Structure formats: C-alpha cells, structure tokens
C-alpha cells in the first residue's frame, strides 16, 4: 500500500520544515494547508529551477537538501531506522527526489520515514 | 521584410512524465510535449528526454547507519561534504516523429570524468568530457572533447536564491555538419561556452493566490574561436539562447525562450505556459 499523507510526525516534520518562514520558507501555509500539502509537487517549491537541465536541478537540489536536513534534524529528534545503509547514498536518494519535478511532499515524507525513526512515532 | 517565426510550445503539464530515479542507478526522465509551429502551421507531439548515470569514487570512507542511533546534521555533513571523483554519461534532447517539426532539436550525449566538491551552499565540478552534439537523430552532428568547470552558489538561508554557472572549452570536429562544410573547409575549431542559471526567490512569500514566488533566467552562449570569414558572415560563429521564467503560487508558471543553439531550427521564439494540478486544489 502506498504511503499516505496524514497527521503524523513524519509528514508534519516535512510540512513544517518546508513552510516555516524561519526554515525553508517554500510556500505560505494559508495557501497550502497541511491537509492538501501531500500533493504539492517538488516543481512548485520555490527553489526548484524549472529552466534548469538535469545537472542544474541536481546541483540546486543538493544545496537545498543540505539546508532542509540541517533544519529538520535540529527541530526533530530522529534515529536511524535500519543499520548498514550508506549515509551518502541516503542523502543522494533525497537529492534525486528533490530534483524530480513530479514527485510530491508525500513521496518525500515516505522516503524520510523509511530512513528516519522520529522520537514520537 | 524578414519574417520572424514564432513557435508556441505548450507543455503537457497535466500528463505525468515517466520518471525513474534512484541512487547510483540510471535516471531516465521522459516528458511528452506538444509543439505547435505557427510558421509551419503544424502541431506535433514530441518527447523530451534526459538520461544520466554517474559512478562516484574516492572521497571519504563510507559512513553507515546504526539502527537506533541519533541522526545529527553533523553525521550528514561529515558523510556528504567534501570531494570525490566521478565518471558519468548523460544525454538529452527532444524527439519528434518528423524532425522538420522540431524547433528545439539540438541534442547532446556526453561522457564525463571529473572531480566534484560539495560544501552545502557551494559546489564545484571540473573535468574532461567527450560529447556529441547534433540534431535529434544525430544525422548532423559535431563531435568534441574539452574541459568544463561548473559551479553552484546559494546566497540565502533557504537555498532558494542561487547562481549556477558552467564554463566549457572544446575542440570540435564538424566534418558531419553539412551546414558548416558547405561554407568552409575548416571543419575543426575551438569553442568557448558559458551557461548561466540565475534563480531569485522572494524572501517574503506572496500571500496572494497567484502571487509571484520566484524568477529564473537561463542563458547559454557559444563562441567559435578565430572563426573563418564565411562562418562569421553567415552568423554561425556565435549562438545564444535565453529562457526567462516567472513562477507563481499554486504551480502556475510562464516561460519565454529566444535564441537558438547550433542545431536548432531558425524558429527562434518559444513561449510556454504551464501549470500543475495545484492550480485546481
């Protein structure tokens, strides 16, 4: 069964980190309420370079991913979900997702939830 | 009077592209586009493709996860900031059934070997590449090898205002470019290129439903070094293209492109309006 966008810590963490003005500041919470944010596309995030080619999207996504993870990990208490995974490869998976126009915040929450165990889960 | 052809390209934004992307696996992006040429009075379906595969080597020893261990940004930084070598392949272009209907037909395929260094809000790539650059089926093409230097720098905390710049210097063999060989017997030459992407995002978010969120400018410039007079006179010594994008809230965007790259048709204006499903939420 595919991952569902719902009122849990994994989805809330993505939503808050993306939307808070003092975090990644990607969209206005009034225009994109939490209940509808699961379908929000990566291409519609403020940082996404629509005119960019694949290398440019990757470069922008890598920089963005770095800032996103810095805020998320400072705001939420997280442990690794499984042992033995290459940390660099995990980040690369997140970068790949953040450089893919038609992925959504639900896809991002699902990927992070498969790698991170949140303290309140 | 010179007639300036205008091409309207409407992206089929409501059609989901086929996308496969995973770590260290090939990335294949296929996106259908509808290309409408006002000059030719034709509408044709095109397929925009991007393929990329990269293998990284060197750099820091692999850091692995431990179940239950707290994840800190320091762990992430330690594992991902720094340099490594890589070799890779990429290809991109737009394919149409009849290539005469394709105004943006310049396609490229490249093998690259280089060094990548990532420092969070800054990254640098440099190395050597071998490329083919041609029309959509490479029946007309240049082959080339050269040096590249690509960089990314973000100016803001939210990493949403940044500049990406690529510089290249290539030695080109144009023996299979009939447009050029008809004009000159000099079929090898050097070329300098610049690619620039500027992204400016509003710090204070626009609260209007369709307010502007960000602006983008992409500019490419190619110049042949010491071009023969016949090439200069035919205006084939330099090429440039620019795309300007205005992004609005709720997935609406407007893009305008002009100029042309070496194997594009002379139709030199492309206007694109796109939207994602967010518009209807």
mmCIF file of C-alpha atoms in Angstrom:
data_model
loop_
_atom_site.group_PDB
_atom_site.id
_atom_site.type_symbol
_atom_site.label_atom_id
_atom_site.label_comp_id
_atom_site.label_asym_id
_atom_site.label_seq_id
_atom_site.Cartn_x
_atom_site.Cartn_y
_atom_site.Cartn_z
ATOM 1 C CA UNK A 1 0.000 0.000 0.000
ATOM 2 C CA UNK A 2 1.339 3.381 -0.917
ATOM 3 C CA UNK A 3 2.351 5.871 1.739
ATOM 4 C CA UNK A 4 -0.444 8.123 2.975
ATOM 5 C CA UNK A 5 -0.111 11.834 3.819
ATOM 6 C CA UNK A 6 -1.588 12.088 7.277
ATOM 7 C CA UNK A 7 -1.327 13.885 10.592
ATOM 8 C CA UNK A 8 1.771 12.085 11.872
ATOM 9 C CA UNK A 9 5.195 13.306 12.902
ATOM 10 C CA UNK A 10 6.886 12.267 9.637
ATOM 11 C CA UNK A 11 4.500 14.306 7.453
ATOM 12 C CA UNK A 12 4.349 17.192 9.942
ATOM 13 C CA UNK A 13 8.145 17.408 10.007
ATOM 14 C CA UNK A 14 8.303 17.742 6.217
ATOM 15 C CA UNK A 15 5.453 20.271 6.150
ATOM 16 C CA UNK A 16 6.807 22.461 8.931
ATOM 17 C CA UNK A 17 10.400 22.414 7.677
ATOM 18 C CA UNK A 18 9.287 23.316 4.153
ATOM 19 C CA UNK A 19 6.803 26.018 5.114
ATOM 20 C CA UNK A 20 8.087 27.807 8.212
ATOM 21 C CA UNK A 21 9.346 31.268 7.342
ATOM 22 C CA UNK A 22 12.423 30.788 9.537
ATOM 23 C CA UNK A 23 13.154 27.417 7.923
ATOM 24 C CA UNK A 24 12.998 26.633 4.169
ATOM 25 C CA UNK A 25 10.154 29.131 3.553
ATOM 26 C CA UNK A 26 8.926 27.404 0.382
ATOM 27 C CA UNK A 27 5.205 28.185 0.487
ATOM 28 C CA UNK A 28 2.606 30.048 2.503
ATOM 29 C CA UNK A 29 0.717 27.871 4.997
ATOM 30 C CA UNK A 30 -2.560 29.679 4.298
ATOM 31 C CA UNK A 31 -2.330 28.893 0.587
ATOM 32 C CA UNK A 32 -1.093 25.339 1.160
ATOM 33 C CA UNK A 33 -2.763 23.966 4.294
ATOM 34 C CA UNK A 34 -1.363 20.761 5.770
ATOM 35 C CA UNK A 35 -4.297 18.615 4.613
ATOM 36 C CA UNK A 36 -3.591 19.439 0.944
ATOM 37 C CA UNK A 37 0.194 19.641 1.106
ATOM 38 C CA UNK A 38 0.731 15.931 0.392
ATOM 39 C CA UNK A 39 0.029 16.502 -3.314
ATOM 40 C CA UNK A 40 2.294 19.543 -3.511
ATOM 41 C CA UNK A 41 4.825 18.941 -6.259
ATOM 42 C CA UNK A 42 8.573 19.383 -5.974
ATOM 43 C CA UNK A 43 8.468 21.545 -9.146
ATOM 44 C CA UNK A 44 6.298 24.043 -7.266
ATOM 45 C CA UNK A 45 8.720 24.516 -4.398
ATOM 46 C CA UNK A 46 10.228 27.995 -4.559
ATOM 47 C CA UNK A 47 13.788 26.771 -5.043
ATOM 48 C CA UNK A 48 13.102 24.425 -7.981
ATOM 49 C CA UNK A 49 14.798 25.528 -11.253
ATOM 50 C CA UNK A 50 12.161 24.928 -13.946
ATOM 51 C CA UNK A 51 14.510 26.152 -16.678
ATOM 52 C CA UNK A 52 17.388 24.001 -15.432
ATOM 53 C CA UNK A 53 18.760 20.908 -17.106
ATOM 54 C CA UNK A 54 19.344 17.704 -15.153
ATOM 55 C CA UNK A 55 22.778 18.773 -13.851
ATOM 56 C CA UNK A 56 21.465 22.168 -12.736
ATOM 57 C CA UNK A 57 18.470 20.610 -10.991
ATOM 58 C CA UNK A 58 20.788 18.212 -9.175
ATOM 59 C CA UNK A 59 23.139 20.985 -8.066
ATOM 60 C CA UNK A 60 20.245 23.100 -6.749
ATOM 61 C CA UNK A 61 18.587 20.075 -5.102
ATOM 62 C CA UNK A 62 21.802 19.048 -3.343
ATOM 63 C CA UNK A 63 22.234 22.516 -1.829
ATOM 64 C CA UNK A 64 18.564 22.634 -0.868
ATOM 65 C CA UNK A 65 18.648 19.122 0.648
ATOM 66 C CA UNK A 66 21.604 20.130 2.820
ATOM 67 C CA UNK A 67 19.701 23.113 4.278
ATOM 68 C CA UNK A 68 16.484 21.130 4.634
ATOM 69 C CA UNK A 69 18.156 18.322 6.594
ATOM 70 C CA UNK A 70 20.004 20.792 8.816
ATOM 71 C CA UNK A 71 16.717 22.345 9.939
ATOM 72 C CA UNK A 72 14.779 19.087 10.150
ATOM 73 C CA UNK A 73 17.426 17.431 12.294
ATOM 74 C CA UNK A 74 17.707 20.447 14.569
ATOM 75 C CA UNK A 75 13.928 20.589 15.143
ATOM 76 C CA UNK A 76 13.098 16.886 15.428
ATOM 77 C CA UNK A 77 14.662 14.089 17.399
ATOM 78 C CA UNK A 78 15.453 11.314 14.920
ATOM 79 C CA UNK A 79 17.265 7.967 14.956
ATOM 80 C CA UNK A 80 18.287 5.717 12.063
ATOM 81 C CA UNK A 81 15.573 3.234 11.101
ATOM 82 C CA UNK A 82 17.936 0.439 9.994
ATOM 83 C CA UNK A 83 21.629 -0.435 10.224
ATOM 84 C CA UNK A 84 24.239 -0.712 7.500
ATOM 85 C CA UNK A 85 22.996 1.847 4.974
ATOM 86 C CA UNK A 86 25.464 4.251 3.357
ATOM 87 C CA UNK A 87 24.631 7.760 4.660
ATOM 88 C CA UNK A 88 25.895 9.399 1.474
ATOM 89 C CA UNK A 89 23.591 7.194 -0.598
ATOM 90 C CA UNK A 90 20.611 8.053 1.593
ATOM 91 C CA UNK A 91 21.269 11.758 1.001
ATOM 92 C CA UNK A 92 21.701 11.054 -2.719
ATOM 93 C CA UNK A 93 18.241 9.437 -2.784
ATOM 94 C CA UNK A 94 16.759 12.545 -1.182
ATOM 95 C CA UNK A 95 18.596 14.754 -3.697
ATOM 96 C CA UNK A 96 17.276 12.646 -6.584
ATOM 97 C CA UNK A 97 13.726 13.047 -5.270
ATOM 98 C CA UNK A 98 14.145 16.802 -4.748
ATOM 99 C CA UNK A 99 15.348 17.182 -8.333
ATOM 100 C CA UNK A 100 12.371 15.305 -9.819
ATOM 101 C CA UNK A 101 9.621 17.749 -10.797
ATOM 102 C CA UNK A 102 6.615 15.462 -10.380
ATOM 103 C CA UNK A 103 7.478 13.946 -7.022
ATOM 104 C CA UNK A 104 5.393 15.250 -4.132
ATOM 105 C CA UNK A 105 5.792 16.065 -0.461
ATOM 106 C CA UNK A 106 4.133 12.699 0.262
ATOM 107 C CA UNK A 107 6.950 10.990 -1.663
ATOM 108 C CA UNK A 108 9.492 12.950 0.362
ATOM 109 C CA UNK A 109 7.818 12.116 3.677
ATOM 110 C CA UNK A 110 7.689 8.429 2.684
ATOM 111 C CA UNK A 111 11.378 8.340 1.831
ATOM 112 C CA UNK A 112 12.390 10.088 5.058
ATOM 113 C CA UNK A 113 10.067 7.872 7.105
ATOM 114 C CA UNK A 114 11.800 4.798 5.651
ATOM 115 C CA UNK A 115 15.198 6.108 6.783
ATOM 116 C CA UNK A 116 14.399 8.025 9.986
ATOM 117 C CA UNK A 117 12.550 6.969 13.120
ATOM 118 C CA UNK A 118 11.030 10.025 14.780
ATOM 119 C CA UNK A 119 11.066 10.212 18.573
ATOM 120 C CA UNK A 120 7.289 10.439 18.904
ATOM 121 C CA UNK A 121 6.471 7.618 16.487
ATOM 122 C CA UNK B 1 10.829 42.107 -44.806
ATOM 123 C CA UNK B 2 12.299 39.385 -42.698
ATOM 124 C CA UNK B 3 9.592 37.261 -41.202
ATOM 125 C CA UNK B 4 10.290 36.193 -37.619
ATOM 126 C CA UNK B 5 8.696 32.825 -36.982
ATOM 127 C CA UNK B 6 7.032 32.363 -33.670
ATOM 128 C CA UNK B 7 6.624 28.964 -32.109
ATOM 129 C CA UNK B 8 4.197 28.240 -29.337
ATOM 130 C CA UNK B 9 5.124 25.292 -27.203
ATOM 131 C CA UNK B 10 2.587 24.185 -24.664
ATOM 132 C CA UNK B 11 3.901 21.763 -22.116
ATOM 133 C CA UNK B 12 1.566 18.912 -21.364
ATOM 134 C CA UNK B 13 1.949 19.608 -17.695
ATOM 135 C CA UNK B 14 -1.083 17.559 -16.779
ATOM 136 C CA UNK B 15 0.480 14.411 -18.259
ATOM 137 C CA UNK B 16 2.715 12.795 -15.703
ATOM 138 C CA UNK B 17 6.192 12.123 -17.087
ATOM 139 C CA UNK B 18 7.717 8.697 -16.697
ATOM 140 C CA UNK B 19 10.452 9.072 -14.163
ATOM 141 C CA UNK B 20 12.868 6.561 -12.765
ATOM 142 C CA UNK B 21 15.427 7.828 -10.336
ATOM 143 C CA UNK B 22 17.454 6.067 -7.724
ATOM 144 C CA UNK B 23 20.834 6.321 -6.183
ATOM 145 C CA UNK B 24 23.641 5.186 -8.471
ATOM 146 C CA UNK B 25 21.080 3.880 -10.940
ATOM 147 C CA UNK B 26 20.422 5.482 -14.309
ATOM 148 C CA UNK B 27 17.997 8.403 -14.257
ATOM 149 C CA UNK B 28 15.623 8.415 -17.210
ATOM 150 C CA UNK B 29 13.156 11.287 -17.498
ATOM 151 C CA UNK B 30 10.687 11.210 -20.383
ATOM 152 C CA UNK B 31 8.187 14.020 -20.778
ATOM 153 C CA UNK B 32 5.691 14.447 -23.611
ATOM 154 C CA UNK B 33 5.438 17.962 -25.044
ATOM 155 C CA UNK B 34 3.096 19.409 -27.652
ATOM 156 C CA UNK B 35 4.971 21.583 -30.154
ATOM 157 C CA UNK B 36 2.926 23.962 -32.248
ATOM 158 C CA UNK B 37 4.699 25.846 -35.031
ATOM 159 C CA UNK B 38 2.873 28.943 -36.204
ATOM 160 C CA UNK B 39 5.231 29.296 -39.139
ATOM 161 C CA UNK B 40 4.664 25.756 -40.394
ATOM 162 C CA UNK B 41 1.061 25.671 -39.180
ATOM 163 C CA UNK B 42 1.662 22.235 -37.697
ATOM 164 C CA UNK B 43 1.196 20.657 -34.305
ATOM 165 C CA UNK B 44 3.261 17.672 -33.332
ATOM 166 C CA UNK B 45 3.806 15.577 -30.251
ATOM 167 C CA UNK B 46 7.376 15.485 -29.012
ATOM 168 C CA UNK B 47 9.184 13.526 -26.355
ATOM 169 C CA UNK B 48 11.679 15.387 -24.193
ATOM 170 C CA UNK B 49 14.243 13.026 -22.693
ATOM 171 C CA UNK B 50 17.039 13.210 -20.133
ATOM 172 C CA UNK B 51 19.273 10.266 -19.281
ATOM 173 C CA UNK B 52 22.015 10.335 -16.690
ATOM 174 C CA UNK B 53 24.172 7.785 -14.961
ATOM 175 C CA UNK B 54 27.102 8.572 -12.671
ATOM 176 C CA UNK B 55 29.592 6.452 -10.781
ATOM 177 C CA UNK B 56 31.390 8.101 -7.860
ATOM 178 C CA UNK B 57 34.748 7.025 -6.468
ATOM 179 C CA UNK B 58 37.315 8.212 -3.970
ATOM 180 C CA UNK B 59 36.457 10.717 -1.283
ATOM 181 C CA UNK B 60 35.779 9.929 2.339
ATOM 182 C CA UNK B 61 35.390 6.369 3.659
ATOM 183 C CA UNK B 62 31.779 5.178 3.624
ATOM 184 C CA UNK B 63 29.812 6.134 6.757
ATOM 185 C CA UNK B 64 26.950 3.777 7.555
ATOM 186 C CA UNK B 65 23.818 3.959 9.683
ATOM 187 C CA UNK B 66 23.260 2.195 13.013
ATOM 188 C CA UNK B 67 19.677 1.389 13.980
ATOM 189 C CA UNK B 68 18.544 3.453 16.944
ATOM 190 C CA UNK B 69 21.488 5.831 16.827
ATOM 191 C CA UNK B 70 20.578 9.539 16.878
ATOM 192 C CA UNK B 71 20.903 11.235 13.494
ATOM 193 C CA UNK B 72 22.655 14.588 13.644
ATOM 194 C CA UNK B 73 23.328 17.052 10.891
ATOM 195 C CA UNK B 74 26.982 16.641 11.814
ATOM 196 C CA UNK B 75 26.769 12.998 10.632
ATOM 197 C CA UNK B 76 25.204 14.109 7.357
ATOM 198 C CA UNK B 77 27.785 16.847 6.867
ATOM 199 C CA UNK B 78 30.668 14.527 7.654
ATOM 200 C CA UNK B 79 29.422 11.978 5.108
ATOM 201 C CA UNK B 80 28.479 14.331 2.271
ATOM 202 C CA UNK B 81 30.612 17.472 2.389
ATOM 203 C CA UNK B 82 33.921 17.221 0.568
ATOM 204 C CA UNK B 83 35.256 15.948 -2.717
ATOM 205 C CA UNK B 84 35.192 12.816 -4.847
ATOM 206 C CA UNK B 85 35.945 11.703 -8.385
ATOM 207 C CA UNK B 86 33.296 10.541 -10.828
ATOM 208 C CA UNK B 87 32.700 9.210 -14.319
ATOM 209 C CA UNK B 88 29.339 9.535 -15.973
ATOM 210 C CA UNK B 89 27.164 9.627 -19.050
ATOM 211 C CA UNK B 90 24.311 11.936 -19.894
ATOM 212 C CA UNK B 91 22.104 12.595 -22.901
ATOM 213 C CA UNK B 92 19.240 14.974 -23.544
ATOM 214 C CA UNK B 93 17.082 16.318 -26.335
ATOM 215 C CA UNK B 94 13.584 16.435 -27.773
ATOM 216 C CA UNK B 95 12.377 13.869 -30.267
ATOM 217 C CA UNK B 96 9.527 14.386 -32.755
ATOM 218 C CA UNK B 97 8.198 11.977 -35.388
ATOM 219 C CA UNK B 98 9.101 14.417 -38.165
ATOM 220 C CA UNK B 99 12.259 16.278 -37.239
ATOM 221 C CA UNK B 100 11.290 19.135 -39.565
ATOM 222 C CA UNK B 101 8.612 19.996 -36.963
ATOM 223 C CA UNK B 102 11.143 20.210 -34.144
ATOM 224 C CA UNK B 103 12.286 23.790 -33.488
ATOM 225 C CA UNK B 104 14.447 22.882 -30.486
ATOM 226 C CA UNK B 105 16.260 19.918 -31.952
ATOM 227 C CA UNK B 106 19.772 20.335 -30.519
ATOM 228 C CA UNK B 107 20.590 17.091 -28.712
ATOM 229 C CA UNK B 108 23.685 16.179 -26.750
ATOM 230 C CA UNK B 109 25.272 12.991 -25.431
ATOM 231 C CA UNK B 110 28.337 13.223 -23.212
ATOM 232 C CA UNK B 111 30.860 11.078 -21.366
ATOM 233 C CA UNK B 112 32.407 12.886 -18.403
ATOM 234 C CA UNK B 113 35.217 12.278 -15.935
ATOM 235 C CA UNK B 114 35.806 14.795 -13.226
ATOM 236 C CA UNK B 115 36.069 15.938 -9.651
ATOM 237 C CA UNK B 116 33.105 17.081 -7.568
ATOM 238 C CA UNK B 117 33.343 19.061 -4.352
ATOM 239 C CA UNK B 118 30.250 19.868 -2.259
ATOM 240 C CA UNK B 119 30.208 22.296 0.675
ATOM 241 C CA UNK B 120 26.500 22.836 1.404
ATOM 242 C CA UNK B 121 25.684 26.173 -0.219
ATOM 243 C CA UNK B 122 28.539 25.815 -2.703
ATOM 244 C CA UNK B 123 29.653 23.103 -5.099
ATOM 245 C CA UNK B 124 32.196 22.750 -7.871
ATOM 246 C CA UNK B 125 32.624 20.270 -10.712
ATOM 247 C CA UNK B 126 35.561 20.193 -13.055
ATOM 248 C CA UNK B 127 36.926 17.694 -15.525
ATOM 249 C CA UNK B 128 37.079 16.454 -19.094
ATOM 250 C CA UNK B 129 34.273 15.435 -21.411
ATOM 251 C CA UNK B 130 33.682 13.893 -24.813
ATOM 252 C CA UNK B 131 30.428 14.953 -26.451
ATOM 253 C CA UNK B 132 28.255 14.526 -29.477
ATOM 254 C CA UNK B 133 26.039 17.476 -30.328
ATOM 255 C CA UNK B 134 23.586 17.104 -33.162
ATOM 256 C CA UNK B 135 20.066 17.248 -34.452
ATOM 257 C CA UNK B 136 17.519 14.903 -32.924
ATOM 258 C CA UNK B 137 18.781 11.736 -34.684
ATOM 259 C CA UNK B 138 22.444 12.853 -34.908
ATOM 260 C CA UNK B 139 22.417 12.633 -38.729
ATOM 261 C CA UNK B 140 24.000 16.100 -38.499
ATOM 262 C CA UNK B 141 26.496 16.374 -35.683
ATOM 263 C CA UNK B 142 29.642 17.750 -34.108
ATOM 264 C CA UNK B 143 31.936 15.595 -32.016
ATOM 265 C CA UNK B 144 34.090 17.299 -29.418
ATOM 266 C CA UNK B 145 36.268 16.951 -26.371
ATOM 267 C CA UNK B 146 37.193 19.548 -23.844
ATOM 268 C CA UNK B 147 37.334 20.932 -20.329
ATOM 269 C CA UNK B 148 34.423 22.014 -18.134
ATOM 270 C CA UNK B 149 34.066 23.927 -14.877
ATOM 271 C CA UNK B 150 30.616 24.058 -13.251
ATOM 272 C CA UNK B 151 29.771 25.823 -10.000
ATOM 273 C CA UNK B 152 26.754 26.413 -7.737
ATOM 274 C CA UNK B 153 26.437 29.049 -5.047
ATOM 275 C CA UNK B 154 23.381 29.873 -2.939
ATOM 276 C CA UNK B 155 23.114 33.287 -1.316
ATOM 277 C CA UNK B 156 20.266 32.582 1.094
ATOM 278 C CA UNK B 157 19.466 30.529 4.152
ATOM 279 C CA UNK B 158 16.557 28.798 2.381
ATOM 280 C CA UNK B 159 18.831 27.894 -0.600
ATOM 281 C CA UNK B 160 16.265 29.348 -2.987
ATOM 282 C CA UNK B 161 18.277 32.211 -4.479
ATOM 283 C CA UNK B 162 21.371 30.997 -6.250
ATOM 284 C CA UNK B 163 23.548 31.055 -9.325
ATOM 285 C CA UNK B 164 24.751 28.050 -11.314
ATOM 286 C CA UNK B 165 27.469 28.690 -13.887
ATOM 287 C CA UNK B 166 29.120 26.354 -16.371
ATOM 288 C CA UNK B 167 32.185 27.197 -18.452
ATOM 289 C CA UNK B 168 33.471 24.983 -21.257
ATOM 290 C CA UNK B 169 36.277 24.960 -23.789
ATOM 291 C CA UNK B 170 36.002 22.346 -26.536
ATOM 292 C CA UNK B 171 37.901 21.196 -29.592
ATOM 293 C CA UNK B 172 35.259 20.411 -32.211
ATOM 294 C CA UNK B 173 35.203 18.200 -35.276
ATOM 295 C CA UNK B 174 32.360 19.429 -37.507
ATOM 296 C CA UNK B 175 33.002 17.185 -40.528
ATOM 297 C CA UNK B 176 29.444 15.810 -40.232
ATOM 298 C CA UNK B 177 27.755 19.213 -40.016
ATOM 299 C CA UNK B 178 26.733 19.759 -43.653
ATOM 300 C CA UNK B 179 25.541 23.302 -42.910
ATOM 301 C CA UNK B 180 29.097 24.221 -41.956
ATOM 302 C CA UNK B 181 31.026 22.178 -44.533
ATOM 303 C CA UNK B 182 29.011 23.860 -47.291
ATOM 304 C CA UNK B 183 30.509 27.180 -46.166
ATOM 305 C CA UNK B 184 34.075 26.324 -45.220
ATOM 306 C CA UNK B 185 36.692 23.595 -45.441
ATOM 307 C CA UNK B 186 37.764 24.412 -41.861
ATOM 308 C CA UNK B 187 35.897 21.656 -40.086
ATOM 309 C CA UNK B 188 37.847 21.572 -36.826
ATOM 310 C CA UNK B 189 37.803 24.505 -34.448
ATOM 311 C CA UNK B 190 37.818 25.559 -30.780
ATOM 312 C CA UNK B 191 34.713 26.806 -28.989
ATOM 313 C CA UNK B 192 34.146 28.594 -25.708
ATOM 314 C CA UNK B 193 30.802 28.254 -23.924
ATOM 315 C CA UNK B 194 29.042 29.762 -20.927
ATOM 316 C CA UNK B 195 25.833 28.519 -19.302
ATOM 317 C CA UNK B 196 24.283 30.617 -16.575
ATOM 318 C CA UNK B 197 21.215 29.945 -14.429
ATOM 319 C CA UNK B 198 20.088 32.658 -12.038
ATOM 320 C CA UNK B 199 17.284 31.978 -9.595
ATOM 321 C CA UNK B 200 15.822 34.728 -7.455
ATOM 322 C CA UNK B 201 13.163 33.796 -4.899
ATOM 323 C CA UNK B 202 11.160 36.256 -2.846
ATOM 324 C CA UNK B 203 12.193 36.220 0.801
ATOM 325 C CA UNK B 204 8.773 37.395 1.915
ATOM 326 C CA UNK B 205 6.260 34.962 0.484
ATOM 327 C CA UNK B 206 3.498 36.390 -1.625
ATOM 328 C CA UNK B 207 0.205 35.622 0.088
ATOM 329 C CA UNK B 208 -1.935 36.250 -2.999
ATOM 330 C CA UNK B 209 -3.376 33.130 -4.608
ATOM 331 C CA UNK B 210 -1.425 33.627 -7.821
ATOM 332 C CA UNK B 211 1.338 35.881 -6.500
ATOM 333 C CA UNK B 212 4.875 35.634 -7.882
ATOM 334 C CA UNK B 213 7.230 33.365 -5.913
ATOM 335 C CA UNK B 214 10.425 33.335 -7.969
ATOM 336 C CA UNK B 215 12.132 34.424 -11.190
ATOM 337 C CA UNK B 216 14.607 32.491 -13.305
ATOM 338 C CA UNK B 217 16.947 33.388 -16.119
ATOM 339 C CA UNK B 218 18.851 30.777 -18.062
ATOM 340 C CA UNK B 219 21.388 31.970 -20.612
ATOM 341 C CA UNK B 220 23.704 29.976 -22.885
ATOM 342 C CA UNK B 221 26.398 31.440 -25.116
ATOM 343 C CA UNK B 222 28.736 29.624 -27.543
ATOM 344 C CA UNK B 223 31.531 31.331 -29.454
ATOM 345 C CA UNK B 224 33.874 29.842 -32.031
ATOM 346 C CA UNK B 225 37.472 30.962 -31.541
ATOM 347 C CA UNK B 226 39.019 32.594 -34.652
ATOM 348 C CA UNK B 227 36.087 31.657 -36.880
ATOM 349 C CA UNK B 228 36.657 31.818 -40.673
ATOM 350 C CA UNK B 229 35.093 34.767 -42.501
ATOM 351 C CA UNK B 230 32.475 32.571 -44.192
ATOM 352 C CA UNK B 231 31.199 31.386 -40.797
ATOM 353 C CA UNK B 232 31.180 34.909 -39.350
ATOM 354 C CA UNK B 233 29.348 36.260 -42.403
ATOM 355 C CA UNK B 234 26.715 33.520 -42.056
ATOM 356 C CA UNK B 235 26.267 34.399 -38.361
ATOM 357 C CA UNK B 236 27.306 30.870 -37.351
ATOM 358 C CA UNK B 237 30.279 31.864 -35.174
ATOM 359 C CA UNK B 238 28.173 32.571 -32.095
ATOM 360 C CA UNK B 239 24.969 31.063 -30.730
ATOM 361 C CA UNK B 240 22.986 32.077 -27.721
ATOM 362 C CA UNK B 241 19.692 31.227 -26.112
ATOM 363 C CA UNK B 242 17.851 32.595 -23.115
ATOM 364 C CA UNK B 243 14.848 31.471 -21.129
ATOM 365 C CA UNK B 244 13.008 33.638 -18.644
ATOM 366 C CA UNK B 245 10.580 32.006 -16.197
ATOM 367 C CA UNK B 246 8.131 33.627 -13.787
ATOM 368 C CA UNK B 247 6.804 31.220 -11.153
ATOM 369 C CA UNK B 248 3.564 31.922 -9.307
ATOM 370 C CA UNK B 249 1.851 30.366 -6.305
ATOM 371 C CA UNK B 250 -0.200 27.219 -6.902
ATOM 372 C CA UNK B 251 2.012 25.783 -9.645
ATOM 373 C CA UNK B 252 1.430 28.336 -12.408
ATOM 374 C CA UNK B 253 4.408 29.485 -14.466
ATOM 375 C CA UNK B 254 5.170 31.379 -17.647
ATOM 376 C CA UNK B 255 8.355 30.766 -19.635
ATOM 377 C CA UNK B 256 9.683 32.642 -22.645
ATOM 378 C CA UNK B 257 12.674 31.482 -24.675
ATOM 379 C CA UNK B 258 14.515 33.070 -27.568
ATOM 380 C CA UNK B 259 17.711 32.491 -29.492
ATOM 381 C CA UNK B 260 18.978 29.190 -30.804
ATOM 382 C CA UNK B 261 21.668 26.599 -30.242
ATOM 383 C CA UNK B 262 23.824 25.081 -33.036
ATOM 384 C CA UNK B 263 21.350 22.510 -34.368
ATOM 385 C CA UNK B 264 18.077 24.306 -33.565
ATOM 386 C CA UNK B 265 15.877 25.453 -36.409
ATOM 387 C CA UNK B 266 15.652 29.153 -37.078
ATOM 388 C CA UNK B 267 12.292 29.384 -35.296
ATOM 389 C CA UNK B 268 13.683 31.441 -32.515
ATOM 390 C CA UNK B 269 10.918 32.218 -30.055
ATOM 391 C CA UNK B 270 9.255 29.758 -27.738
ATOM 392 C CA UNK B 271 6.530 30.755 -25.345
ATOM 393 C CA UNK B 272 5.389 28.294 -22.717
ATOM 394 C CA UNK B 273 2.594 28.415 -20.180
ATOM 395 C CA UNK B 274 2.424 25.620 -17.694
ATOM 396 C CA UNK B 275 0.559 24.659 -14.607
ATOM 397 C CA UNK B 276 0.438 21.769 -12.218
ATOM 398 C CA UNK B 277 -2.560 20.226 -10.567
ATOM 399 C CA UNK B 278 -2.052 22.500 -7.565
ATOM 400 C CA UNK B 279 -3.872 25.171 -9.569
ATOM 401 C CA UNK B 280 -7.133 23.333 -9.061
ATOM 402 C CA UNK B 281 -6.828 22.476 -5.383
#
